[in-house]
Amino acid sequence: MIRVENVSKEYRSDHTAVHALRGVSLELGSGEFLAVAGPSGSGKTTLLNLIGCLDVPSSGEIYIDGEAVSGRSRGELATLRRRKLGFVFQTFNLIPVLSAYENVSFALALLGVEGGELKERTLKALQEVGLSGLEKRKPGELSGGQQQRVAIARALVKAPQIVLADEPTANLDSDTGREILELMAALNRSHGTTFVFSTHDAMVMDFSRRLVLLHDGAVTSDQRRAP
Amino acid sequence: MKFLFALAWKNLSRYSRRTLITAGALAVGVAVFIWMDGWLLGAERESERNIIWYEAGSAKVMNRQYLEEIQTIPLKQVISDPAAVERALEGSDAAATRRVVFSAELFVGLEDGSGEGSLFVKGVGLDPETDGRVFRLAETVREGRFLRGGEPELLLGDWLARDLSAAVGNWVTVRARSRYGAFQTLDLEVVGILNCPNPLINQGMIFLPLDLADEALEMEGAVSEIALSFPEWQNPTGRLAEIRRSLVGFPELAVADWRELASDFLAINQGKRAGNGILLLLIFIIAAVGISNTMLMAVYERVREIGMMRALGMRDLSIRLAFLLEAGGIGLIGSGVGLALGAGLNWYMVRWGLDLGAIVGDMQIGYRVHSVFRSAWHPQALVGALVFGVLASMAISFIPSSRALKLEITDCLRHV
């Protein structure tokens, strides 16, 4: 489904160059529940950004459904993200003036879904993340865990091939973080959606069925684990 | 699109105080624009009317040289045979009246010694029988009566009468040079005080019967001008051409329409409109700075949100449109309130006007408005101000939203 082939990413500032990723290669199949782990600065977020088409590699290539990503225009990349990718952010990134329902339906509206279908799919997504009855609440009226559930519903409502989550539990206490991980794992099983998340939290790593370790921008370990 | 409208509308309430302050600044700008525009238009229209009704008629026939030297009011450049000119004009269907215009010094020495003085004035000898065909001076007699032919009598503007402490029944002395340069002195009874909407009439003009002026100034039947009235005064080109054809046998004569005769007013009006345009530009710059600042803050505070929307696949065009709609919303609120305020002010100014008599006094400000300035309705300005307010607000938001869209998505998402 997604193939990362010998990808490097270099950031330049003034006269110094920082190698965020060095020749990373990975293959992500359908239905995976994968954690990218490593210490700060190891390149976790950079790798997720590249897989999510939010950034472009300095060298190497990323293939999504067999098609190379590089060379595509901003508009084409936006279309690709809109149709195939879902995102969950560490800081939730919900729109504060919109209700939970509106935040989730936003992702469907971008795809041109409207009317009864939009309502039905939005309510179902909110139900799946356990937020039935809280549809009208705005992010400021929800707890951190509830906000992250809204973000997960927003990512899943459009039935993407892959959901990329950058440190999804970092802003949550451990109990809430565990609940969120259990939710994501359950959704992964029920929907077959691939989840890729970055973390440096051991508890999060324990939930993954595949653990990719990064160090100084290079993959040091890629282990499949028992669920 | 529906979602973008909903998002823009909800974002307006996000920083309600900032939105209200910005919309308020725009509202003041729009209201002042509507008020000033209506006021200027009202003064312009009233001035035009007062020039035509009391000063210039629709047009005047006069000696070509007289027209060139009209500021000095030369008595030597005349229409020698006004009857022949009037006959030639008969086919043109324009009402006509004769006038003799001259410079004079007016002396007042009241019998009871309560006041005396003199002033240089513009004298007009008019035909009481035909003057009403072209001018409406007779309707402005505030006290006393209008002129009758053959009597040694005079009409004064009320400001002039007040300055000289003259009243109906007083005798005044008028000194003027005749057509051949001889000084003539006339003792005339004030039979009427005029309260004319045209301040030039009130400030410095006297009126006496044409036959009396003819005799005293040795005009021998000649006149300074034949004033004309016709309905097409707003677009007189065709009528003027017709009149000029009628006067082809009088090569020494020229025809000037009211615009040419009141060119001082038109020049001043144009200058004031340009000045007002600059003032309005400044007002809109202030409003534009407010909107620009508000939108810049809104964009800056939402960089991460913009990053999220782009990450989810929202197109740059849609994000820009969301900000344009938000700015347009501020523009709509500001312009709408400004429109209501401006229309309210304009309604007051149309209905009651503003009496600037105490401020303007005897000053000549170019406009032929007596003291109460009334506005006029200008529907194009009302609609234009609203549309401009909305479109300008949207255009101004283009720059801040462009700045945010230039950032990489990853930089947006990292933004604190």
XYZ file of C-alpha atoms in Angstrom, chain A residues 11-215:
205
model
C 17.190 20.418 6.512
C 19.528 23.292 5.785
C 19.882 26.430 7.824
C 22.619 28.951 7.027
C 25.741 26.859 6.551
C 24.703 23.790 8.510
C 22.795 20.750 7.289
C 20.737 18.491 9.557
C 20.106 14.954 8.324
C 16.684 14.156 9.731
C 16.361 10.878 7.818
C 19.085 8.781 6.185
C 18.090 6.194 3.598
C 14.935 4.907 5.279
C 13.052 2.098 3.563
C 9.747 0.645 4.776
C 6.722 -1.131 3.424
C 3.342 -0.582 5.025
C 0.619 -3.085 4.323
C -3.095 -2.888 4.793
C -4.419 -3.112 8.356
C -1.092 -2.565 10.104
C -0.862 -1.039 13.578
C 2.622 0.368 13.506
C 4.573 2.490 15.956
C 7.583 4.529 14.912
C 9.622 5.013 18.035
C 12.843 6.646 18.982
C 14.316 9.409 21.061
C 13.720 13.098 20.344
C 15.366 14.150 17.102
C 15.474 10.628 15.725
C 13.280 11.576 12.734
C 9.890 10.109 13.777
C 7.822 13.170 12.942
C 9.791 13.745 9.724
C 9.030 10.198 8.577
C 5.316 10.614 9.343
C 5.292 13.966 7.538
C 6.831 12.380 4.457
C 4.440 9.410 4.478
C 1.572 11.879 4.972
C 2.683 13.952 1.947
C 3.063 16.983 4.179
C 6.696 17.276 3.185
C 8.868 16.017 0.331
C 12.009 13.890 0.677
C 15.443 15.250 -0.269
C 16.123 11.948 -1.996
C 14.441 8.590 -2.364
C 10.825 7.960 -3.232
C 7.511 7.248 -1.543
C 4.880 5.209 -3.346
C 1.237 5.215 -2.375
C -0.773 2.464 -4.056
C 2.146 2.005 -6.434
C 2.274 5.641 -7.531
C 5.248 7.872 -6.767
C 4.484 10.947 -4.696
C 7.394 13.145 -5.793
C 6.798 15.648 -8.574
C 3.148 16.108 -7.724
C 1.745 19.631 -7.415
C 0.429 21.105 -4.145
C -3.108 20.620 -5.392
C -2.515 16.983 -6.327
C -0.941 16.290 -2.941
C -3.907 17.961 -1.225
C -6.275 15.707 -3.179
C -4.214 12.654 -2.219
C -4.287 13.577 1.489
C -7.989 14.367 1.328
C -8.900 10.994 -0.175
C -6.443 8.516 1.244
C -4.917 9.837 4.456
C -6.180 10.693 7.913
C -4.265 12.644 10.545
C -4.320 12.754 14.322
C -2.160 15.396 15.941
C -0.515 15.602 19.336
C -2.355 18.859 20.110
C -5.650 17.645 18.592
C -5.853 20.691 16.263
C -9.632 20.987 16.349
C -11.329 24.157 15.167
C -12.444 25.803 18.414
C -15.494 27.614 17.005
C -16.980 24.422 15.582
C -18.822 21.724 17.523
C -17.587 18.137 17.701
C -20.076 17.263 14.967
C -18.878 20.110 12.733
C -15.213 19.286 13.294
C -15.804 15.722 12.141
C -18.104 16.602 9.259
C -15.449 19.077 8.046
C -13.369 16.168 6.693
C -16.376 14.842 4.770
C -17.342 18.292 3.500
C -13.874 18.522 1.929
C -14.743 15.413 -0.077
C -17.992 16.969 -1.229
C -20.187 14.719 0.927
C -23.312 16.529 2.062
C -26.883 16.152 3.224
C -28.097 12.933 4.813
C -24.945 10.961 4.038
C -22.771 13.551 5.762
C -24.964 13.500 8.845
C -25.177 9.730 8.999
C -21.442 9.134 8.579
C -20.509 11.889 11.041
C -22.829 10.618 13.762
C -21.595 7.066 13.209
C -17.949 8.154 13.525
C -18.702 10.020 16.747
C -20.571 6.997 18.069
C -17.599 4.746 17.279
C -15.270 6.921 19.342
C -17.767 7.008 22.194
C -18.951 10.591 21.882
C -22.656 10.099 21.239
C -24.575 12.853 22.981
C -21.635 15.258 22.893
C -22.005 16.222 19.243
C -22.897 19.831 19.948
C -20.071 20.498 22.354
C -17.205 22.688 21.248
C -13.592 21.599 21.863
C -13.316 23.969 24.828
C -16.178 22.091 26.488
C -14.496 18.693 26.093
C -11.661 16.997 28.044
C -8.300 16.302 26.361
C -9.214 12.667 25.812
C -12.583 13.605 24.336
C -10.915 16.115 22.037
C -8.508 13.442 20.802
C -11.495 11.148 20.204
C -13.043 13.881 18.042
C -9.743 14.103 16.151
C -9.747 10.313 15.630
C -13.349 10.446 14.409
C -12.353 13.247 12.034
C -9.508 11.115 10.693
C -11.622 7.973 10.309
C -14.910 9.407 9.052
C -13.698 9.536 5.464
C -12.518 5.887 5.603
C -8.880 6.578 4.713
C -6.368 3.871 3.811
C -4.026 5.029 6.520
C -4.221 7.167 9.654
C -1.037 8.933 10.695
C -0.877 9.932 14.354
C 2.012 12.048 15.601
C 2.461 11.313 19.317
C -1.306 11.009 19.845
C -1.054 10.427 23.601
C 1.678 12.913 24.446
C -0.767 15.527 25.699
C -2.874 13.083 27.692
C -2.490 11.475 31.091
C -1.541 7.803 31.051
C -5.064 6.446 31.688
C -6.582 8.599 28.974
C -3.653 7.785 26.678
C -4.312 4.081 27.197
C -8.023 4.570 26.409
C -7.121 6.367 23.192
C -4.718 3.593 22.184
C -7.335 0.940 22.946
C -9.800 2.867 20.832
C -7.360 3.122 17.932
C -6.509 -0.561 18.189
C -10.205 -1.463 18.199
C -10.867 0.713 15.172
C -7.859 -0.796 13.426
C -9.332 -4.237 13.958
C -12.900 -3.301 13.050
C -12.139 -1.125 10.004
C -8.897 -2.660 8.799
C -7.457 0.836 8.583
C -3.689 1.093 8.854
C -2.514 3.145 11.831
C 0.981 4.591 11.949
C 1.923 6.552 15.038
C 5.070 8.064 16.350
C 5.952 7.812 20.013
C 8.685 7.638 22.557
C 6.330 6.226 25.209
C 6.947 2.575 26.126
C 3.256 2.012 26.860
C 2.372 3.093 23.328
C 5.032 0.844 21.868
C 3.512 -2.106 23.758
C 0.226 -1.582 21.903
C 1.793 -1.770 18.467
C 1.913 -4.899 16.369
C 4.884 -3.638 14.460
C 7.575 -1.467 15.982
C 10.035 0.523 13.890
C 12.880 2.039 15.849
C 14.683 5.082 14.529
C 17.955 6.489 15.708
